[in-house]
Coordinates of C-alpha atoms in Angstrom, one line a residue:
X569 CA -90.0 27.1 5.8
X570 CA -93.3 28.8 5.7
X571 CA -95.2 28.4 9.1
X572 CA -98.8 29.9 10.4
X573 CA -99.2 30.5 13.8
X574 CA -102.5 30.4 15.1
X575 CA -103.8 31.6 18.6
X576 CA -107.5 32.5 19.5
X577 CA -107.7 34.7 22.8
X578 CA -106.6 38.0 24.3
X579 CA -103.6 40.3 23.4
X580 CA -101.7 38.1 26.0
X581 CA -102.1 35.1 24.3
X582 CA -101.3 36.5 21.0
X583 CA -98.1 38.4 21.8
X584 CA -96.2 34.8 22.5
X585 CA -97.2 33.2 18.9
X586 CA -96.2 36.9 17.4
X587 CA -92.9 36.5 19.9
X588 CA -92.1 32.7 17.5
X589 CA -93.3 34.6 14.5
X590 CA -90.3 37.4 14.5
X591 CA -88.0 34.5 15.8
X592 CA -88.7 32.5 13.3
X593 CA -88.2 35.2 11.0
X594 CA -84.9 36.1 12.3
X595 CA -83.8 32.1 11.4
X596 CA -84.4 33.0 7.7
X597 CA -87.9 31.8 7.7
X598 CA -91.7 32.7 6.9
X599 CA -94.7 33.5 9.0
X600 CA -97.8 34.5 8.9
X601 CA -100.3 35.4 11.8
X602 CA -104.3 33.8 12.8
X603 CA -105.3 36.0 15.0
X604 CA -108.7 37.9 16.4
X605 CA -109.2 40.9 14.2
X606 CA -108.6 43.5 17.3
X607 CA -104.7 42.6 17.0
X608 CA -105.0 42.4 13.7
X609 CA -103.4 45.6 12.9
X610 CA -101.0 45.1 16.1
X611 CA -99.2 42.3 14.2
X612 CA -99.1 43.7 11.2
X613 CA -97.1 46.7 12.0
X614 CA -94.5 43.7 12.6
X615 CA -93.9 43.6 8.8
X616 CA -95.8 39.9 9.5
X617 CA -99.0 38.8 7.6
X618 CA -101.9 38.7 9.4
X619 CA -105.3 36.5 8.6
X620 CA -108.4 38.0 10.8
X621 CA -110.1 35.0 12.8
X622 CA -112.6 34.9 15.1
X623 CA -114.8 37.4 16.8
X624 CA -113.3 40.8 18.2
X625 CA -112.6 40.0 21.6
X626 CA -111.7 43.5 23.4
X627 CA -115.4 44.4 22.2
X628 CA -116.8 41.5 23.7
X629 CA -114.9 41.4 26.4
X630 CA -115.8 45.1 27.4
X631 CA -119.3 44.4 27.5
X632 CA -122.5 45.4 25.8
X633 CA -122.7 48.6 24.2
X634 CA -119.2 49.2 25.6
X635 CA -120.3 48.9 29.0
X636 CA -117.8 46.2 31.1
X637 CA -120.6 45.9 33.9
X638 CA -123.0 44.4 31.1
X639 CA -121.3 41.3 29.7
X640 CA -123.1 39.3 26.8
X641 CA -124.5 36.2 28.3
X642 CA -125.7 34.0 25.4
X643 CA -128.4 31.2 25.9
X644 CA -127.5 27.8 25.9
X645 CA -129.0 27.6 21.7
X646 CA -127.1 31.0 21.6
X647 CA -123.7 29.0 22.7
X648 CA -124.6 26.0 20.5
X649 CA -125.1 28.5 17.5
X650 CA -121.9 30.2 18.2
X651 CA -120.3 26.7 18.5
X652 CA -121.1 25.8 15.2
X653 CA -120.3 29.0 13.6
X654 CA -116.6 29.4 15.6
X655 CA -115.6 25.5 13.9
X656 CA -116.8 26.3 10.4
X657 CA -115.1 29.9 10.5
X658 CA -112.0 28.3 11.5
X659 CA -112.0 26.0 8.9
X660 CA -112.8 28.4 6.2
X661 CA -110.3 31.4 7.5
X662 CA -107.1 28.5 8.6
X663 CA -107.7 26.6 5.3
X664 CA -107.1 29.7 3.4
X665 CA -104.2 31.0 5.5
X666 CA -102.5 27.3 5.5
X667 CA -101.8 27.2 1.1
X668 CA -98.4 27.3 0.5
X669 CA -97.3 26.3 4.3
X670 CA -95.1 23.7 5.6
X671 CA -96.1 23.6 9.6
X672 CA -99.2 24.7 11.0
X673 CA -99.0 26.0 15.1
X674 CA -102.4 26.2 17.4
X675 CA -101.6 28.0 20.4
X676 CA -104.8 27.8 23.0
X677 CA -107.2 25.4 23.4
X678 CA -109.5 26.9 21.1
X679 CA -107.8 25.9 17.9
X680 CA -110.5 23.3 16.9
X681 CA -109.8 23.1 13.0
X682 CA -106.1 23.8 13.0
X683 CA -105.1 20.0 13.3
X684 CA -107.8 19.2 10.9
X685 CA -106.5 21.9 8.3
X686 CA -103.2 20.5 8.2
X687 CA -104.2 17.2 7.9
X688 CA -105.8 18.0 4.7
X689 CA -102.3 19.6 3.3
X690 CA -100.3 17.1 4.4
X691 CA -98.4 19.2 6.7
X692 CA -97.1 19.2 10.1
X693 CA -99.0 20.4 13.1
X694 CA -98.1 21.2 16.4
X695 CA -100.4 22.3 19.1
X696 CA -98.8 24.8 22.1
X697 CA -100.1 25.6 25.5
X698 CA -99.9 28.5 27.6
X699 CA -100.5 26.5 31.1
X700 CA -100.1 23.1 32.0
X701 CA -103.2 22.7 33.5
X702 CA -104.3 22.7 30.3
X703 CA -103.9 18.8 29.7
X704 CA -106.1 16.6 31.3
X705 CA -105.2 14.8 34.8
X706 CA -105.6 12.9 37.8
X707 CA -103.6 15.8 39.9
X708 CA -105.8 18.8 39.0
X709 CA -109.4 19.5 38.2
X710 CA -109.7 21.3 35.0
X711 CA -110.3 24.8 34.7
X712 CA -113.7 26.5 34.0
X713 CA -114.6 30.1 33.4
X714 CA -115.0 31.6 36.1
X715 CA -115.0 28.8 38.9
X716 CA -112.2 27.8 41.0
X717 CA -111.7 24.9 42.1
X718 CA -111.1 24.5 45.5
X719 CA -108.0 22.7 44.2
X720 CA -106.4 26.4 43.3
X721 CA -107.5 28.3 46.2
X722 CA -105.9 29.1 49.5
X723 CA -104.6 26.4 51.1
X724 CA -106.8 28.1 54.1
X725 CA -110.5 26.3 55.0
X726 CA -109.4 23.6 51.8
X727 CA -111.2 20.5 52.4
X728 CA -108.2 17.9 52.5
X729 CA -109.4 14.6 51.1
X730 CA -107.0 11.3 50.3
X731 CA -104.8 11.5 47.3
X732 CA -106.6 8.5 45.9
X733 CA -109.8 9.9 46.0
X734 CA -109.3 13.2 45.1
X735 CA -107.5 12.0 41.6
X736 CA -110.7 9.7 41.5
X737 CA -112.9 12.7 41.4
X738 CA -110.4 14.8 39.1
X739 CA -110.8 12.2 36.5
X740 CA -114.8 12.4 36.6
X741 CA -114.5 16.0 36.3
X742 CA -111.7 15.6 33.1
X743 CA -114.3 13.4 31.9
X744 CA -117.8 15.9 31.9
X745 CA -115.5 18.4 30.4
X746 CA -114.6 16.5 27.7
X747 CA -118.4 15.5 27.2
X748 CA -119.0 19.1 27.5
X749 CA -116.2 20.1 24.9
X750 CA -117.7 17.4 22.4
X751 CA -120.9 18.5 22.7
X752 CA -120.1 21.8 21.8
X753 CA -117.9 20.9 18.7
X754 CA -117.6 17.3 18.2
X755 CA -120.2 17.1 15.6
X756 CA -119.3 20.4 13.5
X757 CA -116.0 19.2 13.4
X758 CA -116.5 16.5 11.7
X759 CA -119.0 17.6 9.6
X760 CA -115.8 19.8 7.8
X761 CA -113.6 17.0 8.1
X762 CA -115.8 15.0 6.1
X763 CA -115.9 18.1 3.5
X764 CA -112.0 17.8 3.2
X765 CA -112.1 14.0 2.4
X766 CA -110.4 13.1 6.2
X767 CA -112.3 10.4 8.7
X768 CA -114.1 11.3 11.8
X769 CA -112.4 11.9 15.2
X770 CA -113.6 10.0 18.7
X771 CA -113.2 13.3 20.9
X772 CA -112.3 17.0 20.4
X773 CA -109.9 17.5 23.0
X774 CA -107.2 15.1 22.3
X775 CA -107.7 15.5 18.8
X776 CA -106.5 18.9 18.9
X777 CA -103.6 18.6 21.6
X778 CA -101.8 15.3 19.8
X779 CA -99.7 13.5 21.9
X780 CA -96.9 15.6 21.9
X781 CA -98.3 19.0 22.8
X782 CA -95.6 21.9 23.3
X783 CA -96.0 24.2 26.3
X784 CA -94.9 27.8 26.3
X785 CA -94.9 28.5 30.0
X786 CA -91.5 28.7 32.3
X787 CA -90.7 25.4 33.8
X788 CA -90.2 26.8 37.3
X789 CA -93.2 28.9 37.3
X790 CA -95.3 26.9 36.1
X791 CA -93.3 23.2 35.6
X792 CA -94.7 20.4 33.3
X793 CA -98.1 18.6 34.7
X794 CA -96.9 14.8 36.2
X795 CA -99.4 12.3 35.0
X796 CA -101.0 14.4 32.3
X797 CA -100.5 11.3 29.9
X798 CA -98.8 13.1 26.9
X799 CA -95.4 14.1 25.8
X800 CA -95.0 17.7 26.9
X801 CA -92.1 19.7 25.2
X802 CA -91.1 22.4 27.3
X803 CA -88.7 25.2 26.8
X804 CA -89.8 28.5 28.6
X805 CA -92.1 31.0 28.0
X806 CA -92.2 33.2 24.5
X807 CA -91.7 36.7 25.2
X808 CA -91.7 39.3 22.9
X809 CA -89.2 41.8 23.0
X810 CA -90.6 45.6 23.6
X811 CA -87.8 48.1 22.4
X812 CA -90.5 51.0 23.2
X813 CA -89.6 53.9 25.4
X814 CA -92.3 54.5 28.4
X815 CA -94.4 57.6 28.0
X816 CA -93.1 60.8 29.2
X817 CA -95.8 61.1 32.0
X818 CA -95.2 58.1 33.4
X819 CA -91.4 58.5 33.5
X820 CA -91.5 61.7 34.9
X821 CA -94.4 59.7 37.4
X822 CA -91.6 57.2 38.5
X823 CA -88.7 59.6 38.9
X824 CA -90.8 61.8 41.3
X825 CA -90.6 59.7 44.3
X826 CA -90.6 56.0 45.6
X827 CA -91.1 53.0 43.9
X828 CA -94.8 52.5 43.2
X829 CA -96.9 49.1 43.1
X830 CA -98.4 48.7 39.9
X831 CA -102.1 47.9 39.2
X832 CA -103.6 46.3 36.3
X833 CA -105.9 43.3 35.3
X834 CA -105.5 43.5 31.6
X835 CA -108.5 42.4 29.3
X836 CA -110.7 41.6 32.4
X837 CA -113.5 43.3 33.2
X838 CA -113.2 46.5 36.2
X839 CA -115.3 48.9 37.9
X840 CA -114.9 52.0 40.0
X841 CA -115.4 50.2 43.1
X842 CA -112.4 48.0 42.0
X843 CA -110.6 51.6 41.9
X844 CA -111.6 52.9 45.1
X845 CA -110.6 49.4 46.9
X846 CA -106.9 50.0 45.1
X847 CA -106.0 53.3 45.7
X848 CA -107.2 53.7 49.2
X849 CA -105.3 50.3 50.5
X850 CA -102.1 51.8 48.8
X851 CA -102.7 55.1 50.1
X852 CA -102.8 53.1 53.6
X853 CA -99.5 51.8 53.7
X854 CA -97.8 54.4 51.9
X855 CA -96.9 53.6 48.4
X856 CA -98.2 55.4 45.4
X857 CA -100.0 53.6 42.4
X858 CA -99.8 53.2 38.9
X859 CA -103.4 52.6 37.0
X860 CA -103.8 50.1 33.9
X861 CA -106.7 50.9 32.2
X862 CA -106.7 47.3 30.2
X863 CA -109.8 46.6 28.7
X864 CA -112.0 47.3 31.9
X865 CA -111.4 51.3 32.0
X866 CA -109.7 50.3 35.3
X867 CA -109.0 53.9 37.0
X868 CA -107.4 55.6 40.3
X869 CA -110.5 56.8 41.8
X870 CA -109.7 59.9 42.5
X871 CA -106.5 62.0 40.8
X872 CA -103.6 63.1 42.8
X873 CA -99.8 63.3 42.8
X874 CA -99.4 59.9 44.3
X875 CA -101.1 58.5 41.6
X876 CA -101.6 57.8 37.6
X877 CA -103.5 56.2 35.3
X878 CA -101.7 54.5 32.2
X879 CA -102.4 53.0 28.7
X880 CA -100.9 50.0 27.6
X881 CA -96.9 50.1 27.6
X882 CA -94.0 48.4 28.1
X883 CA -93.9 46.0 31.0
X884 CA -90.4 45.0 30.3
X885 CA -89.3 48.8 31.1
X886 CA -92.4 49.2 33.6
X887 CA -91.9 46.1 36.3
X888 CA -88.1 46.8 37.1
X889 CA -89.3 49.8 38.6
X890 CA -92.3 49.2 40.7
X891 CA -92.8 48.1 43.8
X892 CA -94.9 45.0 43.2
X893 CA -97.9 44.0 40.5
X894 CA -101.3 43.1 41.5
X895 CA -103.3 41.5 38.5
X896 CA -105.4 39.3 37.2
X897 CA -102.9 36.5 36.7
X898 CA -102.4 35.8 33.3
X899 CA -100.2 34.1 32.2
X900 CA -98.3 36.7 30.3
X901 CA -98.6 39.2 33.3
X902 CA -97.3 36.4 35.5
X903 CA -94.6 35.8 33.9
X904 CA -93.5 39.2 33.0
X905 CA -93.9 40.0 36.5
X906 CA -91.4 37.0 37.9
X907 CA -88.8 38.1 35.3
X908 CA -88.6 41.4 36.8
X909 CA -88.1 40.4 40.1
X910 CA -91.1 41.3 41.5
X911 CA -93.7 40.2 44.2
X912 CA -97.0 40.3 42.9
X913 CA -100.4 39.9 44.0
X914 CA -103.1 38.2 42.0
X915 CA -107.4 38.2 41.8
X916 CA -108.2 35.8 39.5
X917 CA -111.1 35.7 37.5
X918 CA -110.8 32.6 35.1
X919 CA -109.1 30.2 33.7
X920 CA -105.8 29.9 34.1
X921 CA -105.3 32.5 36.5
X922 CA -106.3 30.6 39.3
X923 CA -103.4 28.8 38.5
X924 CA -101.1 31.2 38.6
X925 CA -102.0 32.9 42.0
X926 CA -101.9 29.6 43.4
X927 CA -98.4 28.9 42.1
X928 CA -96.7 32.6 43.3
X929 CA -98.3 31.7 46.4
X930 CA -97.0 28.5 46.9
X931 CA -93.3 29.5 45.5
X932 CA -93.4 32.6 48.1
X933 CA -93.3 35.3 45.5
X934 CA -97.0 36.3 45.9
X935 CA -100.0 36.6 47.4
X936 CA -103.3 34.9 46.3
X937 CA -106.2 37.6 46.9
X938 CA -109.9 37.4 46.4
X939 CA -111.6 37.9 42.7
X940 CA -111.7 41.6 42.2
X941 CA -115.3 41.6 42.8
X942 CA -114.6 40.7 46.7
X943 CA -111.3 42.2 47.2
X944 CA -111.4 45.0 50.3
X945 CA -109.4 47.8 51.5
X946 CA -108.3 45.6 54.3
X947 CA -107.4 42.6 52.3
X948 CA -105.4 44.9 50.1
X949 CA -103.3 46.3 52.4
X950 CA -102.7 43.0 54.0
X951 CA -101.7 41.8 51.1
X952 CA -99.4 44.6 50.0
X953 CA -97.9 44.7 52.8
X954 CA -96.9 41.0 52.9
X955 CA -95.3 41.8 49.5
X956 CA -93.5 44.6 50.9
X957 CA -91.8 42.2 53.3
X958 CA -87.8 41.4 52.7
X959 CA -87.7 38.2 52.3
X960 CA -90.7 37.8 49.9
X961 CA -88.9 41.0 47.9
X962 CA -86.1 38.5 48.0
X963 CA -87.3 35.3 46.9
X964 CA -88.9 37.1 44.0
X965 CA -85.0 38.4 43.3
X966 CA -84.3 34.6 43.2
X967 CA -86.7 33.6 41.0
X968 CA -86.0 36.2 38.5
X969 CA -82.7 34.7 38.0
X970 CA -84.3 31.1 37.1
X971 CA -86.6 32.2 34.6
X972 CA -85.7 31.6 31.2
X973 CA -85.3 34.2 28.9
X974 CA -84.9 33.6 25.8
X975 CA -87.8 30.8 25.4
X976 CA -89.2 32.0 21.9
X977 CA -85.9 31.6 20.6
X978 CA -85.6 27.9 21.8
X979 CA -88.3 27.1 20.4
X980 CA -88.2 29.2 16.9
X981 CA -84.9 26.9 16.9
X982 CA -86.6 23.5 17.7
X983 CA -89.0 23.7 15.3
X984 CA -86.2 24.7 12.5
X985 CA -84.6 21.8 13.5
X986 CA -87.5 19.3 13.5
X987 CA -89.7 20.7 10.6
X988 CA -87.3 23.3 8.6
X989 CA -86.2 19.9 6.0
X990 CA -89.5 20.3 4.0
X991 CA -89.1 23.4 2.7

């Protein structure tokens, strides 16, 4: 069987369709890689082949001219222009990729021509998920870059309104975000699907998820969304296994003294303030820190012995020995984080990771802080020191023993088992 495995976003949601690729290679199969050309080069020292798509996201996401403090903010004709072009590159760089294949995989909502593609080959398609909230419905609002909903924040100063009415109001809000979605792409779309000979589609958004969507998130940590209206297929989150020693300074780092709480927010954006607010709250209760640059230049504002800045490495080896993770709250850094047994504290910025902070909070593992850009020294190190506490150190124990581990290889197996006969 020859699959491609598509997935538009940062390294995080790369690494889990890379995670199925080697899977599926180790079950005697083929497959090949559509992913942003920054990790194009990062999946191909997999032995995997890799088709560039999209724009490069670490540049863009770093800011103009390098600069994370100056992010490009496009005017709405700038966003309808880059709508346009994103469908029409997809369609070109996916129909290329997709000759020859029996099964075509969109991981991330963003995977506008993959269903479309595979339509015109006459092959299977299956779209994946990294977080439930993903699929629209009544219980949740949906997500939006940038602003949470009062839904995901601290249950502190919510305003509580009746069940009833507050799934009333979700479903106006599910419904202006599909309006939104459409007008971005609905019309592109099917301008190329009228190119490949198929018929036009109502509505983006349920085009591209089908009605049996997979989802590639842990069912504890983040369980399948009651009432989303589709058939979810859930089997645990796709990791990708990380043979790769730690760097020598960073093991000598760990072996000279206690445990120390790790700090990173991976491809979002940082600033020395952010650095200053870290170090100084750790510094206050004691604990030394670890730095991840990420894509933000995140840095330990000033250098000592009780501290280190690091480069990206092995979370797998890194988490076991830390004291606890504060993040951003994706949902790869989330997960890795609960599988080592950790308790972790989590600024959101977007997305997803609103989510996620909410859901460590409400399972007792973690502690939901304030975006970076309003986090304090205080609110660090009351935070840190609520995840210093025994029995949150041992809930996050507990949890770690829930998690599945081997979900890649589920699904690598499931997806054999349904799709492998055409080949």
């Amino acid at each position: 069987m020859n699959v491609l495995l598509s997935s538009i976003g940062t390294r995080g949601e790369v690494q889990p369709v890379l995670a199925l690729a080697l899977e599926l290679r180790a079950l005697g199969h083929h497959a090949s890689l559509c992913v942003p050309p920054n990790d194009e080069h990062w999946v191909e020292s997999f032995g995997l082949r890799c088709f560039p798509i999209g724009p490069d996201l670490e540049k863009g996401l770093r800011g103009a001219g390098g600069d994370p403090a100056k992010p490009f903010k496009p005017t709405p004709e700038q966003r309808r222009q880059l709508g346009v072009a994103t469908v029409r590159h997809q369609f070109q760089v996916l129909g290329e990729a997709a000759r020859g294949c029996d099964l075509v995989v969109g991981a991330g909502a963003l995977q506008i021509a993959a269903r479309s593609v595979a339509e015109a080959l006459g092959i299977p398609y299956v779209f994946a998920a990294y977080c439930p909230v993903t699929f629209p419905s009544p219980e949740y609002p949906p997500l939006k870059m940038g602003i949470p909903h009062p839904q995901w924040l601290p249950a502190i100063g919510r305003v509580r309104r009746s069940p009833s009415r507050e799934r009333r109001r979700f479903r106006l809000l599910w419904k202006d975000e599909a309006r939104s979605f459409n007008e971005a792409f609905l019309v592109t779309l099917n301008e190329e699907r009228a190119k490949l000979g198929l018929t036009a589609v109502d509505s983006v958004k349920p085009h591209i998820f089908t009605e049996r969507p997979w989802l590639c998130a842990d069912p504890v940590l983040a369980p399948d969304a009651s009432g989303a209206g589709v058939q979810i297929v859930q089997a645990g989150a796709w990791f990708l296994p990380d043979p790769s020693a730690l760097p020598d300074d960073l093991e000598r780092f760990l072996a000279n003294g206690e445990p120390p709480v790790y700090f990173g927010f991976g491809s979002m954006r940082g600033s020395q303030r952010t650095g200053r607010v870290l170090l100084e709250a750790a510094r206050a209760v004691g604990l030394r820190a670890i730095f991840s640059r990420g894509w933000g230049n995140l840095e330990a504002a000033d250098a000592g012995s009780d501290c280190i800045s690091i480069g990206d490495v092995n979370h797998e080896r890194l988490f076991v020995r830390v004291a606890g993770v504060v993040h951003h709250g994706g949902a790869g850094t989330t997960t890795a984080a609960a599988r080592a047994g950790q308790p972790q504290i989590i600024a959101p910025h977007m997305y997803d990771q609103f989510y996620f902070a909410r859901r460590v909070q409400t399972l007792g593992v973690g502690v939901y802080a304030p975006r970076r850009e309003h986090l304090t020294v205080n609110t660090m190190i009351s935070a840190l020191r609520k995840c210093s506490s025994a029995d949150m150190k041992a809930r996050a124990r507990a949890l770690a023993n829930r998690i599945i581990p081997n979900g890649a290889t589920i699904a690598a197996e499931r997806l054999a088992r349904e799709f492998g006969g055409r080949s």
